[in-house]
CSV table of C-alpha atoms in Angstrom, one decimal:
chain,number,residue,atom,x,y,z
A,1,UNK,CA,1.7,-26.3,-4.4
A,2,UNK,CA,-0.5,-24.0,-2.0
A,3,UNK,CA,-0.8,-21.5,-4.7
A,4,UNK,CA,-2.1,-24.2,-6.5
A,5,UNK,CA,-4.5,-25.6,-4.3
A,6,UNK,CA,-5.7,-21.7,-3.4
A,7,UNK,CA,-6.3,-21.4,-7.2
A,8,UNK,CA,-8.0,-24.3,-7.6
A,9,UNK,CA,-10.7,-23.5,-4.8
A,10,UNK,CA,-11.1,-20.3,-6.1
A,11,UNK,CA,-12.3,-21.2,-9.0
A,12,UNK,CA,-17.0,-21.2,-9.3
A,13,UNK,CA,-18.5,-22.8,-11.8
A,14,UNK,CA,-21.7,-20.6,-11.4
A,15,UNK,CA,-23.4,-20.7,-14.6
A,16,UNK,CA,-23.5,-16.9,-15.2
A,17,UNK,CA,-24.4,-15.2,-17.9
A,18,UNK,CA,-23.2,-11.9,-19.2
A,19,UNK,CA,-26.3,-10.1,-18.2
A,20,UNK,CA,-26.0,-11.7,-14.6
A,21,UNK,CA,-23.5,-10.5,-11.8
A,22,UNK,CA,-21.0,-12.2,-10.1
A,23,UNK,CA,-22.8,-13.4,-6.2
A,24,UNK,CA,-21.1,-11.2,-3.3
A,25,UNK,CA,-20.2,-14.4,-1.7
A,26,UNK,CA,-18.1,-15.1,-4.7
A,27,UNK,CA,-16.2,-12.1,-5.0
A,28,UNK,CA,-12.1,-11.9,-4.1
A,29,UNK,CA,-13.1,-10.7,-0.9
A,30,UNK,CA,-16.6,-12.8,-0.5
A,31,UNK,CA,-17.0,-15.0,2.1
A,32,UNK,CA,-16.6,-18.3,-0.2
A,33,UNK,CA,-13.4,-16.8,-1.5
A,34,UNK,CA,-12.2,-16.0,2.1
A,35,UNK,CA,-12.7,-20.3,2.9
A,36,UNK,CA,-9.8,-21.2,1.1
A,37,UNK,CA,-7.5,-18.9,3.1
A,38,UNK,CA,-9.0,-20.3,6.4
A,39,UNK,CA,-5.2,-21.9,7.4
A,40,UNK,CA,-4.1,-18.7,7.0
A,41,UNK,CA,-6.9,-16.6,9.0
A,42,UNK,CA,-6.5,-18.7,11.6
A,43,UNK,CA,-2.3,-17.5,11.6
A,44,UNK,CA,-3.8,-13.8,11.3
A,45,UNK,CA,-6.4,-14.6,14.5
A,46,UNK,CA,-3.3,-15.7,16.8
A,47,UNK,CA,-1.0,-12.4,16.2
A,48,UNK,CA,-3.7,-9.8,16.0
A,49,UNK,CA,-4.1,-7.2,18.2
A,50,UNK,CA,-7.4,-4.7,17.7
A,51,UNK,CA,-6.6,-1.4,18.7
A,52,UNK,CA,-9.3,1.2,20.3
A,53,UNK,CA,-9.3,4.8,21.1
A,54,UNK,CA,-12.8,5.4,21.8
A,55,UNK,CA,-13.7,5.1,25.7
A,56,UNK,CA,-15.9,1.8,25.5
A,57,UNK,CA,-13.3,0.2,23.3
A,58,UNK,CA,-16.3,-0.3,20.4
A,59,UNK,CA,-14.5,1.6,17.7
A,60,UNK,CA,-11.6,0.0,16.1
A,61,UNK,CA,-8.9,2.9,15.8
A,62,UNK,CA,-6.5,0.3,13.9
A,63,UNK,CA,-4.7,-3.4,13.7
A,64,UNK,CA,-1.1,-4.5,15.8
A,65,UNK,CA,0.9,-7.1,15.2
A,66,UNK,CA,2.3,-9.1,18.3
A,67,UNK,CA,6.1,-9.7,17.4
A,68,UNK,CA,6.8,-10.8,21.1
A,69,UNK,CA,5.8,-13.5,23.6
A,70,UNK,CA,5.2,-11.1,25.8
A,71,UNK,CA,2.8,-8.9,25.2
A,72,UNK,CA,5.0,-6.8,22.7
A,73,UNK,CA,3.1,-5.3,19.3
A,74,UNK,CA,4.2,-3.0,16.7
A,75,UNK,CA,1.1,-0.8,14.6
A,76,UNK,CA,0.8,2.4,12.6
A,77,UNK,CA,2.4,5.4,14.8
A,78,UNK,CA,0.8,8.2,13.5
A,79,UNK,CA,-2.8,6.6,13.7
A,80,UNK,CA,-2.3,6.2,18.2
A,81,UNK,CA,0.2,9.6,18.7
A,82,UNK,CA,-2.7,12.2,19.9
A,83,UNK,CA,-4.6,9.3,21.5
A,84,UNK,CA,-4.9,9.0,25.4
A,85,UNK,CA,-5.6,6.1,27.3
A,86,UNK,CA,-5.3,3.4,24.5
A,87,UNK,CA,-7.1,0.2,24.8
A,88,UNK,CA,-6.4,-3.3,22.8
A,89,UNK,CA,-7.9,-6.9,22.3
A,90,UNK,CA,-6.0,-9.7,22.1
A,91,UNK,CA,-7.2,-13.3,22.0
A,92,UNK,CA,-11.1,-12.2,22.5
A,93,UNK,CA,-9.1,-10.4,26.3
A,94,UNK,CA,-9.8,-6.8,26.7
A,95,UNK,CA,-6.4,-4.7,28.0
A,96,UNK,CA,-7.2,-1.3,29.2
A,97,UNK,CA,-3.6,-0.5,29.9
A,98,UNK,CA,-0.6,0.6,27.4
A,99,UNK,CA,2.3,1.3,26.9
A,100,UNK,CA,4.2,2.4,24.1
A,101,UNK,CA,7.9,1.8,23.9
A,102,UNK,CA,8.9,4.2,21.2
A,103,UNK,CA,8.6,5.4,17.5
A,104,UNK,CA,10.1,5.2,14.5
A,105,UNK,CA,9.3,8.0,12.7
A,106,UNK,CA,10.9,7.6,9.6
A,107,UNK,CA,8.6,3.7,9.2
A,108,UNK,CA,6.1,5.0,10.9
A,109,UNK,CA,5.8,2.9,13.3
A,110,UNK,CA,5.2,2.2,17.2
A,111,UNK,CA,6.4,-0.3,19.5
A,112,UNK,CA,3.8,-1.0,22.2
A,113,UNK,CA,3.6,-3.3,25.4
A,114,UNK,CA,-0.1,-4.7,26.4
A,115,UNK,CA,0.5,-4.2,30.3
A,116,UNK,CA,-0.2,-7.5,31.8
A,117,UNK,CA,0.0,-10.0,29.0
A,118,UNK,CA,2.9,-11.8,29.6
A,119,UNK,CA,2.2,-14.9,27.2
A,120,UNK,CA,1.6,-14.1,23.7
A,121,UNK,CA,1.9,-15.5,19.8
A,122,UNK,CA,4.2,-13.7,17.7
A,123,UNK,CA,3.7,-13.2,14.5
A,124,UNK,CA,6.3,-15.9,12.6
A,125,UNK,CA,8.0,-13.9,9.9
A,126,UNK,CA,8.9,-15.2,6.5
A,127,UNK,CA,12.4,-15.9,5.3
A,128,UNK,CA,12.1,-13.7,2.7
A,129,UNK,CA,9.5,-10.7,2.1
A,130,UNK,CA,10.3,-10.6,-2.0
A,131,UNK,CA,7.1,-11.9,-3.6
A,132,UNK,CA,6.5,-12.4,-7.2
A,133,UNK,CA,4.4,-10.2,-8.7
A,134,UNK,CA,1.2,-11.6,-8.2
A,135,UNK,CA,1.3,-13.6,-5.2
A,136,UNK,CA,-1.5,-14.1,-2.8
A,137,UNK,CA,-0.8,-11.9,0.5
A,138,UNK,CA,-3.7,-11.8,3.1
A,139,UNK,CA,-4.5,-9.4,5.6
A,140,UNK,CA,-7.0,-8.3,8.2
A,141,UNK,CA,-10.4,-7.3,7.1
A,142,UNK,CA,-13.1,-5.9,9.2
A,143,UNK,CA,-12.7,-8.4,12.1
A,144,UNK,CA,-14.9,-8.9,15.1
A,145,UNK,CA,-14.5,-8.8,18.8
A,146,UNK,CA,-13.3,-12.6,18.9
A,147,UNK,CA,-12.6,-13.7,15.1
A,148,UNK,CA,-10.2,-12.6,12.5
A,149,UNK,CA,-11.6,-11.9,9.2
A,150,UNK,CA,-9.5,-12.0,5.7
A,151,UNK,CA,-8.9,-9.4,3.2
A,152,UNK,CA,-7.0,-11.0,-0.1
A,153,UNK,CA,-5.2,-9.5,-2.8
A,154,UNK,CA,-2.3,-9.7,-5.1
A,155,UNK,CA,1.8,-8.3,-5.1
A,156,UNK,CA,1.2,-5.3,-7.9
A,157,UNK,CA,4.2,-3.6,-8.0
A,158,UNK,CA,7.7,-3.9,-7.3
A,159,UNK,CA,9.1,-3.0,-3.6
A,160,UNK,CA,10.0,1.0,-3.4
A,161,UNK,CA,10.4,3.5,-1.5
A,162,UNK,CA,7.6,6.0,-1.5
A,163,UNK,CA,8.8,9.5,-1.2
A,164,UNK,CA,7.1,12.6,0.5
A,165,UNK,CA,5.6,14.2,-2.6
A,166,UNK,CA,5.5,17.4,-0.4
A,167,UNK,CA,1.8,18.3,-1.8
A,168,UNK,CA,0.6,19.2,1.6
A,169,UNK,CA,3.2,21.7,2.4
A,170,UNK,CA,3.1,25.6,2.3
A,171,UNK,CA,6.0,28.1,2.3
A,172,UNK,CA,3.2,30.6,3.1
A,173,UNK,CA,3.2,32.6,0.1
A,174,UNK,CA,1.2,33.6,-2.7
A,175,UNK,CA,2.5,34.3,-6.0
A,176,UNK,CA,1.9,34.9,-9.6
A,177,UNK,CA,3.4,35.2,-12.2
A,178,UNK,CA,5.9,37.7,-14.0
A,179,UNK,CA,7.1,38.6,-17.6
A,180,UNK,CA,10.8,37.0,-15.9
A,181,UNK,CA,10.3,34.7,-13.0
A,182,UNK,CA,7.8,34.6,-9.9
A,183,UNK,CA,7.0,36.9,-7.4
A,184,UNK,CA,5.3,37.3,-4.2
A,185,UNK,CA,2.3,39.2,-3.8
A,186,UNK,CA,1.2,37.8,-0.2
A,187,UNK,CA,2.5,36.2,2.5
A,188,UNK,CA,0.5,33.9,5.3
A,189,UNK,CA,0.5,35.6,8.6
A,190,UNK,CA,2.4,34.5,10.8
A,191,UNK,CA,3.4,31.7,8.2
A,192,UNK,CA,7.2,30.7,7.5
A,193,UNK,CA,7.7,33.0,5.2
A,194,UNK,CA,6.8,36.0,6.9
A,195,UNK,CA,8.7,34.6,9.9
A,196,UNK,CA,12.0,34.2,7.6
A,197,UNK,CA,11.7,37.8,6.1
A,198,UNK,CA,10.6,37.5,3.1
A,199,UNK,CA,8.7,40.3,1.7
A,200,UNK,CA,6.0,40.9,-0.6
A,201,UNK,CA,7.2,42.2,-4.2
A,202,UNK,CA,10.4,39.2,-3.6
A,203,UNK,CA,11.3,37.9,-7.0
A,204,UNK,CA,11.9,34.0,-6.3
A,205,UNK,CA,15.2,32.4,-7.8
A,206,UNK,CA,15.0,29.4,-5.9
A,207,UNK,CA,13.6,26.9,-3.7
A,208,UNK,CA,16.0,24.2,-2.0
A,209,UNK,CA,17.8,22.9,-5.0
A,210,UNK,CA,15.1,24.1,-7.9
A,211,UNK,CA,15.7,27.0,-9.9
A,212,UNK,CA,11.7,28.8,-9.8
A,213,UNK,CA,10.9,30.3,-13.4
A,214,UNK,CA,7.7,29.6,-13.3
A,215,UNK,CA,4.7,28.8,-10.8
A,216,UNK,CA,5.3,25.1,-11.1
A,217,UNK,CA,8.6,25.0,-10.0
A,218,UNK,CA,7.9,25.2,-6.4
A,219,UNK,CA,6.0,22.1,-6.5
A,220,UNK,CA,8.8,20.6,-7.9
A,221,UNK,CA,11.1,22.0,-5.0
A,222,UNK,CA,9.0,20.6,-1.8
A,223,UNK,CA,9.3,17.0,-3.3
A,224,UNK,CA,11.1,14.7,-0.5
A,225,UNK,CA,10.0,17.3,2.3
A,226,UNK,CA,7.7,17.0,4.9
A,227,UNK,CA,6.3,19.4,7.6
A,228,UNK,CA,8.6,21.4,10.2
A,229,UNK,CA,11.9,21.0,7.8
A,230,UNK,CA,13.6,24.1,6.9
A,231,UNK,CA,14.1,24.9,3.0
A,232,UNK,CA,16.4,27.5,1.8
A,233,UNK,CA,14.7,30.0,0.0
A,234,UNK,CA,16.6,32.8,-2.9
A,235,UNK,CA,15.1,36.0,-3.5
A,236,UNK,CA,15.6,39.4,-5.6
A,237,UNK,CA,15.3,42.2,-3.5
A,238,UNK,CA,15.8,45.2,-4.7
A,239,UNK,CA,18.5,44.1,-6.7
A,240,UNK,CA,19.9,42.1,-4.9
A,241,UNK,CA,20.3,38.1,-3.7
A,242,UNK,CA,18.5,37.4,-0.3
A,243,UNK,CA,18.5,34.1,1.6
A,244,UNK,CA,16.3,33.1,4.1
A,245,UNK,CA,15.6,29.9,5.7
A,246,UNK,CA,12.1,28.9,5.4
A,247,UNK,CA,10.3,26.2,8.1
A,248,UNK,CA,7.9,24.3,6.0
A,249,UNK,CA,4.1,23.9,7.4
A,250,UNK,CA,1.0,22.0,6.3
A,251,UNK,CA,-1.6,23.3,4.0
A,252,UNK,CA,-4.6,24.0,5.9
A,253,UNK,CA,-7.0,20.5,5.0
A,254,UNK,CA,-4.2,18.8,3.8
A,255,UNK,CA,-3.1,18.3,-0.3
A,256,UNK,CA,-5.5,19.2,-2.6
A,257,UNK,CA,-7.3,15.6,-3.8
A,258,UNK,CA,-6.7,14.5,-7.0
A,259,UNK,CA,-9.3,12.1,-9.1
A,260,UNK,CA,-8.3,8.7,-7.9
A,261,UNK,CA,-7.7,10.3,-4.4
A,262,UNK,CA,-11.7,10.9,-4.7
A,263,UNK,CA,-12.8,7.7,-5.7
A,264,UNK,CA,-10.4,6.0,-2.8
A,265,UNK,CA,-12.6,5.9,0.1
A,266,UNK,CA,-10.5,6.3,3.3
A,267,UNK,CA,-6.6,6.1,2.9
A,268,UNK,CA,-4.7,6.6,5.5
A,269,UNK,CA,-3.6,10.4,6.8
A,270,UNK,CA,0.2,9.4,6.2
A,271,UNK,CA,0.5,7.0,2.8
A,272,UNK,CA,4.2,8.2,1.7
A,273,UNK,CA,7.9,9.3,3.4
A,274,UNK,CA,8.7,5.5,3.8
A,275,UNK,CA,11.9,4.2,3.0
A,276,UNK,CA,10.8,0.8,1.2
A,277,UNK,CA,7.3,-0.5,0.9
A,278,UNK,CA,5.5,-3.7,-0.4
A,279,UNK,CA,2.7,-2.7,-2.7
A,280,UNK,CA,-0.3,-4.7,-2.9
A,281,UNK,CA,-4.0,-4.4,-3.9
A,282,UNK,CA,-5.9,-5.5,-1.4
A,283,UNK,CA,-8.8,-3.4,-0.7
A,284,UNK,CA,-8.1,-1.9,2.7
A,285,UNK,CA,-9.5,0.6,5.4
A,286,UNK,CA,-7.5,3.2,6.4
A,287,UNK,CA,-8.6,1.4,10.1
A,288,UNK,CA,-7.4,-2.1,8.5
A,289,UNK,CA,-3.9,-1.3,8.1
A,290,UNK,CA,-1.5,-1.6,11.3
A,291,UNK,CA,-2.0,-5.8,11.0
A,292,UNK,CA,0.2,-8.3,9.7
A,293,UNK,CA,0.4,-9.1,5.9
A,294,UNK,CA,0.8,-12.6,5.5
A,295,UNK,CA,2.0,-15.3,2.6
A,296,UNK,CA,-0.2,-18.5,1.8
A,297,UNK,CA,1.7,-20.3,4.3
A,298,UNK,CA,0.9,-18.0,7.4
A,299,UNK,CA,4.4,-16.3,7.5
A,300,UNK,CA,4.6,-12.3,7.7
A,301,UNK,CA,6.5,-10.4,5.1
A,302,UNK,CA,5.4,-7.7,6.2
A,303,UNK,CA,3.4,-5.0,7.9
A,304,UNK,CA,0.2,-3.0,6.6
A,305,UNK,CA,1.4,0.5,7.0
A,306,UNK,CA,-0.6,2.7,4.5
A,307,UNK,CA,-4.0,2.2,2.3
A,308,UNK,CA,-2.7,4.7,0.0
A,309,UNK,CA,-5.4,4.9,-3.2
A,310,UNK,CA,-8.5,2.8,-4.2
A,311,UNK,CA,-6.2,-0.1,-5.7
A,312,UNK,CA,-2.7,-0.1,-3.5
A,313,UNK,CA,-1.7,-0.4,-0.3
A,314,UNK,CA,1.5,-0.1,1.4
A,315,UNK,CA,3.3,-2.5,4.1
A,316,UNK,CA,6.9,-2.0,5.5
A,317,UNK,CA,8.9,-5.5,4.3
A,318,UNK,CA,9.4,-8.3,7.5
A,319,UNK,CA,13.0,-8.2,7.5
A,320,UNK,CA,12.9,-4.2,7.9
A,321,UNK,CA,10.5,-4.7,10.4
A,322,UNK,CA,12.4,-7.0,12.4
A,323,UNK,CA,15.2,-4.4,12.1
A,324,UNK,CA,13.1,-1.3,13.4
A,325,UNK,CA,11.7,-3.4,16.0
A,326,UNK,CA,15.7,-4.2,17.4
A,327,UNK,CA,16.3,-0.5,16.8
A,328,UNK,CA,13.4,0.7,19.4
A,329,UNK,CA,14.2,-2.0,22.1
A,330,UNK,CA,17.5,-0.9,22.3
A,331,UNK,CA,17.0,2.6,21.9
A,332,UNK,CA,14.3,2.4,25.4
């Protein structure tokens, strides 16, 4: 019935013609468009927490979602690890004093306590988290000091998980080439490679579990890896087989950007390695994610956790949540 009423509201009668454009204000994410999902902003408002890093607390690092009554809130861990002295707003309140539980790593996610709230809204989490394709979820747009603002989009794919593609790692080698395989013609210094032994003039058999006959087998190998693991690396030496053990690193300025990737705007540093995601499209910020992602009737399924290209974003499902959240308590 909501989606039904939402639908209904939506819909302009604005007299346009084709040479005319459609008014800002009544866009999917205009502000007559973001009226009909007032119940549901005013949900967002009560379990949002604005997270700062900057020392006047005027720069929104990222969003939190309060899951306790006590001052407890979960947000995007690798968006807050290198940041000291951490500050958040909750209810219009500035708290200059943090502290954060622990991390889940593999979710990316931190658990953090505002020091001194002890009375709080939680966020109320749906019974389910599996959408229809095509279902209204709402999140947090570019909100002020004292009022939540809406962001709206659609379910557009089915739940995954999103694997490291491994585009951003490095063996520290440079190849090319040869009439039967690839070779190494130089290595990084002081890169993995050159730390495992490996030697220029190595012919390469394989990488992890990929045979490598050609240069584009070794993108194929790092798939599923992520920085600081250790790959098992083949050679031809002289004649003979050679294994080394290779600690992966990050390219220098990241994985090289692709089309879409340069019409995106800011995604987020870390938009893959999670075990299960909800996409949607709703237009994020890589500073928007961290918040709640909410149904038509208020409930979180789930949490914003990556805007990951110009038309999806990622959030890690409510009942997984939940789960992590356990996890970290009883883990500290």
């Amino acid at each position: 019935m909501k989606s039904t009423i939402i639908a209904a509201s939506l819909v302009v009668s604005s007299g346009l013609s084709l040479s005319q454009t459609l008014p800002s204000e009544q866009r999917i994410n205009g502000s007559l468009t973001a009226q009909a999902f007032e119940p549901v902003r005013q949900a967002l408002q009560e379990c949002t927490v604005i997270v700062y890093a900057d020392e006047r607390a005027h720069i929104r690092k990222i969003y939190g979602m309060m899951v306790s009554e006590n001052g407890e809130f979960v947000t995007k861990a690798s968006e807050i690890a290198d940041v000291e002295n951490l500050k958040a707003r909750y209810a219009g309140k500035l708290y200059t004093e943090l502290s954060v539980i622990g991390v889940d790593e593999d979710w990316d996610i931190a658990l953090v306590k505002i020091v001194g709230l002890e009375e709080s809204q939680a966020s109320v989490m749906a019974a389910s988290s599996q959408l229809p394709m095509g279902s209204w979820v709402i999140s947090n747009g570019a909100s002020s000091r004292e009022r939540a603002r809406v962001r709206v989009g659609v379910i557009s794919a089915n739940t995954r998980e999103i694997p490291y593609s491994g585009h951003d790692l490095m063996l520290g080698v440079v190849l090319k080439a040869v009439d039967d395989g690839v070779q190494i013609t130089e290595l990084a210094e002081e890169g993995g490679a050159e730390g495992a032994g490996l030697q220029v003039g190595d012919q390469l058999v394989s990488v992890g579990d990929t045979q490598v006959s050609k240069l584009a087998d070794l993108a194929t190998s790092l798939k599923g890896c992520k920085a600081g693991d250790k790959i098992t690396v083949k050679v031809i030496r002289d004649g003979e087989e050679v294994v080394a053990e290779v600690p992966l690193t990050k390219r220098p300025g990241g994985a090289p950007l692709t089309r879409n990737d340069q019409m995106s705007g800011q995604f987020s540093e870390r938009r893959e390695g999670f075990p299960l995601v909800i996409q949607h499209d709703t237009p994020l910020h890589r500073r928007s994610v961290g918040g709640a992602l909410l149904n038509l009737d208020g409930e979180c399924v789930g949490l914003n956790i990556a805007r990951a290209t110009r038309e999806a974003s990622y959030a890690i499902p409510a009942e997984k949540l939940s789960e992590i959240v356990i996890v970290i308590r009883n883990s500290h």
